[in-house]
Short mmCIF file of C-alpha atoms in Angstrom, two decimals:
data_model
loop_
_atom_site.label_atom_id
_atom_site.label_comp_id
_atom_site.label_asym_id
_atom_site.label_seq_id
_atom_site.Cartn_x
_atom_site.Cartn_y
_atom_site.Cartn_z
CA MET A 1 -34.99 -20.29 53.52
CA ASN A 2 -33.29 -23.34 55.03
CA ILE A 3 -30.89 -25.59 53.15
CA SER A 4 -33.45 -28.35 52.53
CA ASP A 5 -35.94 -25.92 50.96
CA PHE A 6 -33.19 -24.44 48.81
CA ALA A 7 -32.02 -27.90 47.70
CA LEU A 8 -35.58 -28.91 46.81
CA LYS A 9 -36.10 -25.74 44.81
CA LEU A 10 -32.76 -26.26 43.09
CA LEU A 11 -33.71 -29.81 42.13
CA ILE A 12 -37.11 -28.76 40.77
CA LEU A 13 -35.76 -25.77 38.88
CA PHE A 14 -32.96 -27.80 37.28
CA LEU A 15 -35.28 -30.64 36.25
CA PRO A 16 -35.07 -29.45 32.60
CA GLY A 17 -31.28 -29.77 32.69
CA ILE A 18 -31.55 -33.28 34.12
CA ILE A 19 -33.98 -34.26 31.34
CA CYS A 20 -31.71 -32.82 28.65
CA SER A 21 -28.63 -34.51 30.10
CA PHE A 22 -30.48 -37.84 30.35
CA ILE A 23 -31.50 -37.68 26.68
CA VAL A 24 -27.96 -36.88 25.54
CA ASP A 25 -26.40 -39.59 27.73
CA THR A 26 -28.92 -42.23 26.63
CA PHE A 27 -28.86 -41.68 22.89
CA THR A 28 -25.19 -40.90 22.22
CA ASN A 29 -22.08 -43.06 22.29
CA HIS A 30 -19.51 -41.72 24.73
CA LYS A 31 -16.96 -42.80 27.27
CA GLU A 32 -18.27 -43.66 30.71
CA ARG A 33 -18.87 -40.49 32.68
CA ALA A 34 -18.60 -39.87 36.39
CA LYS A 35 -21.68 -38.76 38.32
CA PHE A 36 -20.03 -35.38 38.81
CA GLU A 37 -19.91 -34.88 35.03
CA PHE A 38 -23.63 -35.68 34.77
CA ILE A 39 -24.36 -33.06 37.44
CA ILE A 40 -22.24 -30.42 35.69
CA ASN A 41 -23.83 -31.23 32.31
CA SER A 42 -27.30 -31.02 33.85
CA TYR A 43 -26.44 -27.61 35.29
CA VAL A 44 -25.14 -26.30 31.95
CA TYR A 45 -28.02 -27.78 29.93
CA GLY A 46 -30.47 -26.37 32.45
CA LEU A 47 -29.08 -22.86 32.09
CA LEU A 48 -29.13 -23.22 28.30
CA SER A 49 -32.75 -24.40 28.41
CA TYR A 50 -33.82 -21.42 30.52
CA GLY A 51 -31.79 -19.14 28.25
CA PHE A 52 -33.50 -20.40 25.11
CA TYR A 53 -36.88 -20.19 26.85
CA TRP A 54 -36.15 -16.56 27.78
CA LEU A 55 -35.29 -15.79 24.15
CA LEU A 56 -38.49 -17.50 23.05
CA ILE A 57 -40.84 -15.56 25.32
CA SER A 58 -39.04 -12.22 25.06
CA LYS A 59 -38.53 -12.17 21.30
CA LEU A 60 -41.16 -14.53 19.91
CA GLY A 61 -43.75 -14.69 22.69
CA GLY A 62 -46.40 -12.89 20.67
CA LEU A 63 -45.94 -15.19 17.70
CA VAL A 64 -46.36 -18.40 19.69
CA ALA A 65 -49.10 -17.09 22.03
CA ILE A 66 -47.06 -17.16 25.25
CA GLU A 67 -48.38 -14.71 27.83
CA GLU A 68 -45.29 -14.64 30.07
CA THR A 69 -42.75 -11.95 29.30
CA HIS A 70 -40.04 -12.80 31.83
CA VAL A 71 -38.43 -15.81 33.50
CA ILE A 72 -38.74 -16.09 37.28
CA PHE A 73 -36.17 -18.88 37.55
CA LEU A 74 -33.44 -17.05 39.50
CA ALA A 75 -35.89 -14.93 41.49
CA SER A 76 -37.73 -17.99 42.83
CA LEU A 77 -34.42 -19.67 43.64
CA PHE A 78 -33.03 -16.96 45.92
CA ASP A 79 -36.15 -15.06 47.02
CA GLN A 80 -38.31 -17.00 49.47
CA SER A 81 -41.31 -14.81 48.72
CA LYS A 82 -41.27 -15.85 45.06
CA VAL A 83 -43.27 -18.94 44.22
CA VAL A 84 -41.89 -21.56 41.86
CA SER A 85 -43.74 -21.44 38.55
CA PHE A 86 -44.49 -25.03 37.63
CA LYS A 87 -45.94 -23.85 34.33
CA GLU A 88 -42.61 -22.24 33.50
CA ILE A 89 -40.73 -25.38 34.52
CA PHE A 90 -43.02 -27.49 32.30
CA ASN A 91 -42.42 -25.18 29.34
CA VAL A 92 -38.67 -25.22 29.93
CA CYS A 93 -38.77 -29.04 30.13
CA ILE A 94 -40.20 -29.03 26.59
CA VAL A 95 -37.38 -26.73 25.50
CA ALA A 96 -34.88 -29.04 27.24
CA THR A 97 -36.28 -32.08 25.42
CA LEU A 98 -35.86 -30.34 22.06
CA LEU A 99 -32.39 -29.15 23.07
CA GLY A 100 -31.43 -32.70 24.06
CA ALA A 101 -32.60 -34.00 20.69
CA LEU A 102 -30.62 -31.28 18.90
CA ILE A 103 -27.43 -31.98 20.87
CA THR A 104 -27.88 -35.72 20.25
CA TYR A 105 -28.22 -35.10 16.50
CA VAL A 106 -25.11 -32.91 16.43
CA HIS A 107 -23.16 -35.47 18.47
CA THR A 108 -24.34 -38.46 16.43
CA HIS A 109 -23.41 -36.89 13.10
CA LYS A 110 -20.27 -35.26 14.54
CA LEU A 111 -21.26 -31.88 13.08
CA HIS A 112 -19.10 -29.96 15.56
CA PHE A 113 -16.04 -32.06 14.69
CA ARG A 114 -16.73 -31.70 10.97
CA LEU A 115 -16.88 -27.93 11.31
CA LEU A 116 -13.65 -27.71 13.31
CA ARG A 117 -11.90 -30.11 10.94
CA PHE A 118 -13.06 -27.98 8.00
CA LEU A 119 -11.62 -24.92 9.75
CA ARG A 120 -8.41 -26.91 10.45
CA VAL A 121 -8.79 -26.34 14.17
CA THR A 122 -8.51 -30.05 14.99
CA LYS A 123 -7.75 -33.38 13.36
CA LYS A 124 -9.91 -35.40 15.73
CA PHE A 125 -12.79 -37.33 14.18
CA GLY A 126 -15.05 -37.51 17.25
CA GLU A 127 -15.52 -41.29 17.54
CA LEU A 128 -14.52 -43.25 20.63
CA ASP A 129 -11.78 -45.00 18.64
CA VAL A 130 -10.72 -45.83 15.07
CA TRP A 131 -13.13 -48.79 15.10
CA GLY A 132 -16.08 -46.40 15.36
CA TYR A 133 -14.59 -44.09 12.75
CA PHE A 134 -14.13 -46.96 10.29
CA MET A 135 -17.45 -48.73 10.89
CA ASN A 136 -19.48 -45.49 10.79
CA SER A 137 -17.93 -44.41 7.51
CA PRO A 138 -20.54 -44.08 4.73
CA ASP A 139 -18.11 -45.95 2.46
CA VAL A 140 -18.25 -49.08 4.59
CA ASN A 141 -20.92 -51.51 3.43
CA TRP A 142 -19.43 -54.81 2.33
CA ILE A 143 -16.43 -55.96 4.35
CA THR A 144 -14.14 -58.95 4.70
CA VAL A 145 -13.23 -60.11 8.19
CA ARG A 146 -10.14 -62.30 8.42
CA ASP A 147 -9.94 -64.45 11.55
CA ILE A 148 -6.21 -65.20 11.53
CA GLU A 149 -6.22 -67.56 14.51
CA ASN A 150 -8.95 -69.86 13.11
CA ASN A 151 -7.92 -69.49 9.45
CA LEU A 152 -11.38 -68.25 8.43
CA MET A 153 -12.56 -65.38 6.26
CA TYR A 154 -16.06 -63.88 6.45
CA ASP A 155 -17.39 -61.82 3.56
CA GLY A 156 -20.68 -59.93 3.96
CA TRP A 157 -22.41 -56.60 4.43
CA VAL A 158 -22.53 -54.83 7.77
CA GLN A 159 -25.90 -55.05 9.52
CA ALA A 160 -24.79 -53.91 12.99
CA PHE A 161 -21.66 -53.49 15.06
CA SER A 162 -20.60 -52.74 18.63
CA ASP A 163 -19.99 -49.18 19.81
CA ASN A 164 -16.27 -49.70 20.43
CA SER A 165 -13.50 -52.12 19.54
CA LYS A 166 -13.23 -53.74 22.98
CA GLU A 167 -16.01 -56.20 22.14
CA ALA A 168 -15.39 -56.21 18.36
CA GLU A 169 -18.91 -57.48 17.67
CA ILE A 170 -20.22 -57.50 14.11
CA LEU A 171 -23.45 -58.76 12.56
CA LEU A 172 -22.96 -59.54 8.86
CA GLY A 173 -25.59 -60.26 6.24
CA ASP A 174 -25.40 -62.53 3.15
CA VAL A 175 -22.22 -64.09 4.51
CA VAL A 176 -19.86 -66.33 2.60
CA VAL A 177 -17.22 -68.08 4.73
CA TYR A 178 -13.88 -69.13 3.25
CA LYS A 179 -10.62 -70.62 4.41
CA ASN A 180 -8.34 -67.65 4.87
CA ASP A 181 -5.15 -69.19 3.47
CA THR A 182 -6.55 -70.90 0.37
CA GLY A 183 -9.76 -68.97 -0.33
CA GLU A 184 -11.75 -72.23 -0.42
CA GLU A 185 -15.46 -71.55 0.08
CA LEU A 186 -16.86 -73.40 3.09
CA TYR A 187 -20.51 -72.32 3.42
CA GLU A 188 -23.03 -69.49 3.09
CA VAL A 189 -25.51 -68.09 5.61
CA SER A 190 -28.03 -65.26 5.47
CA SER A 191 -26.52 -63.58 8.55
CA GLN A 192 -23.79 -64.28 11.06
CA TYR A 193 -22.83 -62.77 14.41
CA LEU A 194 -19.11 -62.45 15.12
CA SER A 195 -17.46 -61.64 18.45
CA LEU A 196 -13.73 -61.77 17.92
CA ASP A 197 -10.49 -60.72 19.57
CA ARG A 198 -9.58 -57.45 17.86
CA ALA A 199 -5.87 -58.34 18.07
CA LYS A 200 -6.45 -61.45 15.96
CA ILE A 201 -8.60 -60.13 13.12
CA ILE A 202 -8.16 -58.00 10.03
CA ILE A 203 -11.08 -56.08 8.54
CA GLU A 204 -10.98 -55.05 4.91
CA MET A 205 -13.40 -52.81 3.05
CA ARG A 206 -14.51 -53.61 -0.48
CA LYS A 207 -14.05 -50.95 -3.16
#
């Protein structure tokens, strides 16, 4: 088997890992990753997908009407006489899609961080920064944003917000705008988009 054939087989066989990694990268908030990290993640997710598929067909194959009893993944990769099973790859792609959704759910709800915090293994909260931790808190609904530089105060409920504090973007609903120093009401709007310098604002949460 020449290098090009091996590389092609490797790409096809690790398609499930690429799918899983793409789902996780697309639907989770995370720091920008290098291409090398995506490749490593695809490799790991691919192995996990094949591992779960092997468990499925070896332990539960009879229950879900799967005829195959073994995975030919490694055999077809290193043995030129073995033919790539596209049916197996398709089935593993389904497993990879479900695995990607599961990892995304765990990451989104920070279940792994919650568990380790409960066990007192770590004090990290899992968000990109304190902005994400504060804005994603279930206690945060109505907030007051004080724009110190422009002497304005915005009071409303949080409709949407940016993923990190670099942009400090907030969409508020049922907004009442006041002068910050006197508390004088200026106007009301049904919703208002704010993009402010994080160094010049104060955000307060209502009790």
